[in-house]
N, C-alpha and C. Protein backbone atom coordinates (compact mmCIF):
# COMPACT_ATOMS: atom_id res chain seq x y z
N MET A 1 1.65 -32.08 75.66
CA MET A 1 1.90 -33.11 76.44
C MET A 1 2.36 -32.09 77.52
N ALA A 2 2.42 -32.74 78.86
CA ALA A 2 2.40 -32.06 80.04
C ALA A 2 3.75 -32.32 80.59
N VAL A 3 4.45 -31.20 81.13
CA VAL A 3 5.67 -31.08 81.68
C VAL A 3 5.65 -31.81 82.87
N ASP A 4 6.59 -32.71 83.34
CA ASP A 4 6.69 -33.12 84.61
C ASP A 4 7.65 -32.38 85.63
N LYS A 5 7.41 -31.27 86.28
CA LYS A 5 7.84 -30.00 86.79
C LYS A 5 8.79 -30.70 87.91
N THR A 6 8.76 -32.02 88.25
CA THR A 6 9.34 -32.79 89.24
C THR A 6 10.95 -32.95 88.79
N LYS A 7 10.94 -33.19 87.10
CA LYS A 7 11.92 -33.67 86.64
C LYS A 7 12.58 -32.74 85.46
N ASN A 8 11.62 -31.58 85.14
CA ASN A 8 12.09 -30.53 84.18
C ASN A 8 11.49 -29.25 84.56
N ALA A 9 12.27 -28.29 83.75
CA ALA A 9 11.99 -26.88 84.32
C ALA A 9 11.77 -26.33 82.76
N GLN A 10 10.83 -25.38 82.60
CA GLN A 10 10.48 -24.55 81.45
C GLN A 10 11.10 -23.32 81.61
N ILE A 11 11.92 -22.59 80.59
CA ILE A 11 12.23 -21.72 80.39
C ILE A 11 12.03 -20.74 79.09
N LEU A 12 11.87 -19.60 79.20
CA LEU A 12 11.77 -18.94 77.91
C LEU A 12 13.20 -18.33 77.43
N VAL A 13 13.41 -18.35 76.40
CA VAL A 13 14.70 -17.90 75.62
C VAL A 13 14.37 -17.55 74.50
N THR A 14 15.14 -16.23 74.14
CA THR A 14 15.13 -15.64 72.73
C THR A 14 16.16 -15.98 72.11
N PHE A 15 15.98 -16.14 71.01
CA PHE A 15 17.47 -16.39 70.20
C PHE A 15 17.11 -15.58 68.77
N PRO A 16 18.48 -15.15 68.60
CA PRO A 16 18.53 -14.28 67.35
C PRO A 16 18.09 -14.85 65.99
N ASN A 17 17.53 -14.28 64.89
CA ASN A 17 17.12 -15.13 63.87
C ASN A 17 17.94 -16.11 63.30
N GLU A 18 19.19 -15.51 62.88
CA GLU A 18 20.50 -16.11 62.43
C GLU A 18 20.66 -17.37 63.06
N LEU A 19 20.44 -17.28 64.45
CA LEU A 19 20.93 -18.67 65.39
C LEU A 19 19.68 -19.55 65.42
N LEU A 20 18.54 -18.98 65.32
CA LEU A 20 17.30 -19.95 65.29
C LEU A 20 17.37 -20.75 63.70
N GLU A 21 17.80 -19.97 62.75
CA GLU A 21 17.90 -20.60 61.51
C GLU A 21 18.75 -21.82 61.49
N LYS A 22 20.02 -21.80 62.37
CA LYS A 22 20.85 -22.68 62.39
C LYS A 22 20.35 -23.84 63.29
N ILE A 23 19.69 -23.68 64.42
CA ILE A 23 19.09 -24.54 65.14
C ILE A 23 18.09 -25.52 64.44
N GLU A 24 17.13 -24.83 63.44
CA GLU A 24 16.19 -25.34 62.68
C GLU A 24 16.71 -26.39 61.50
N GLU A 25 17.84 -25.79 60.99
CA GLU A 25 18.84 -26.66 60.01
C GLU A 25 19.12 -28.27 60.63
N TYR A 26 19.83 -27.75 62.00
CA TYR A 26 20.39 -28.97 63.04
C TYR A 26 19.17 -29.93 63.31
N TRP A 27 18.28 -29.35 63.45
CA TRP A 27 16.77 -30.03 63.71
C TRP A 27 16.30 -31.13 62.53
N HIS A 28 16.34 -30.67 61.57
CA HIS A 28 16.15 -31.02 60.26
C HIS A 28 17.04 -32.16 59.56
N THR A 29 18.11 -31.39 59.53
CA THR A 29 19.25 -32.35 59.02
C THR A 29 19.28 -33.87 60.16
N ASN A 30 19.27 -33.54 61.34
CA ASN A 30 19.48 -34.71 62.11
C ASN A 30 17.76 -35.54 62.51
N GLN A 31 17.11 -35.09 61.84
CA GLN A 31 15.76 -35.74 61.90
C GLN A 31 15.46 -35.98 63.40
N LEU A 32 15.34 -34.95 64.19
CA LEU A 32 14.69 -34.80 65.59
C LEU A 32 13.45 -34.63 65.65
N LYS A 33 12.92 -34.95 66.85
CA LYS A 33 11.31 -34.68 66.92
C LYS A 33 11.00 -33.32 66.72
N ASN A 34 11.60 -32.46 67.35
CA ASN A 34 11.08 -31.35 67.48
C ASN A 34 12.54 -30.12 67.66
N ARG A 35 11.96 -28.90 67.96
CA ARG A 35 13.11 -27.90 68.07
C ARG A 35 13.62 -27.95 69.63
N ASN A 36 12.97 -28.29 70.14
CA ASN A 36 13.11 -28.37 71.54
C ASN A 36 14.18 -29.50 71.75
N GLU A 37 13.95 -30.49 71.16
CA GLU A 37 14.99 -31.70 71.33
C GLU A 37 16.42 -31.28 70.56
N ALA A 38 16.24 -30.45 69.62
CA ALA A 38 17.57 -30.02 68.77
C ALA A 38 18.15 -29.12 70.00
N ILE A 39 17.24 -27.99 70.66
CA ILE A 39 17.99 -27.17 71.33
C ILE A 39 18.72 -27.87 72.60
N ARG A 40 18.26 -28.72 73.23
CA ARG A 40 18.53 -29.81 74.33
C ARG A 40 19.89 -30.53 73.63
N GLU A 41 19.97 -30.96 72.86
CA GLU A 41 20.91 -31.78 72.28
C GLU A 41 22.23 -31.00 71.87
N LEU A 42 21.97 -29.77 71.19
CA LEU A 42 23.07 -28.64 70.86
C LEU A 42 23.78 -28.30 72.31
N ILE A 43 22.70 -27.94 73.58
CA ILE A 43 23.40 -27.60 74.63
C ILE A 43 24.15 -28.72 75.03
N ARG A 44 23.61 -30.14 75.30
CA ARG A 44 24.20 -30.97 75.80
C ARG A 44 25.67 -31.27 75.37
N LEU A 45 25.83 -31.28 73.68
CA LEU A 45 26.90 -31.60 73.15
C LEU A 45 27.97 -30.38 73.45
N GLY A 46 27.55 -29.17 73.67
CA GLY A 46 28.22 -27.71 73.81
C GLY A 46 28.67 -28.18 75.24
N LEU A 47 28.25 -28.71 76.28
CA LEU A 47 28.67 -28.93 77.63
C LEU A 47 29.50 -29.86 77.71
N GLU A 48 29.26 -30.98 76.75
CA GLU A 48 30.51 -32.09 77.15
C GLU A 48 31.83 -31.62 76.72
N LYS A 49 31.93 -30.69 75.80
CA LYS A 49 33.26 -30.02 75.24
C LYS A 49 33.77 -29.18 76.04
N SER A 50 32.81 -28.55 77.06
CA SER A 50 33.31 -27.40 78.08
C SER A 50 34.24 -27.73 78.97
N PRO A 51 35.12 -27.06 79.50
CA PRO A 51 36.27 -27.42 80.38
C PRO A 51 35.80 -27.60 81.86
N ILE A 52 34.55 -26.94 81.80
CA ILE A 52 33.73 -26.93 83.02
C ILE A 52 32.95 -28.18 83.37
N LYS A 53 33.18 -29.18 84.57
CA LYS A 53 32.48 -30.23 84.39
C LYS A 53 31.63 -30.09 85.46
């Protein structure tokens, strides 16, 4: 699937193995489509709780 570069940006991120395991557990537990969707959702949820808006 091609990325619409007018709406999205691709970045390369390296995660420690322990964190990646937690992300994958979140992915499967929440029955998300893929790991990227899980990462985006986790970031969104974290930003919603952030005092910086």
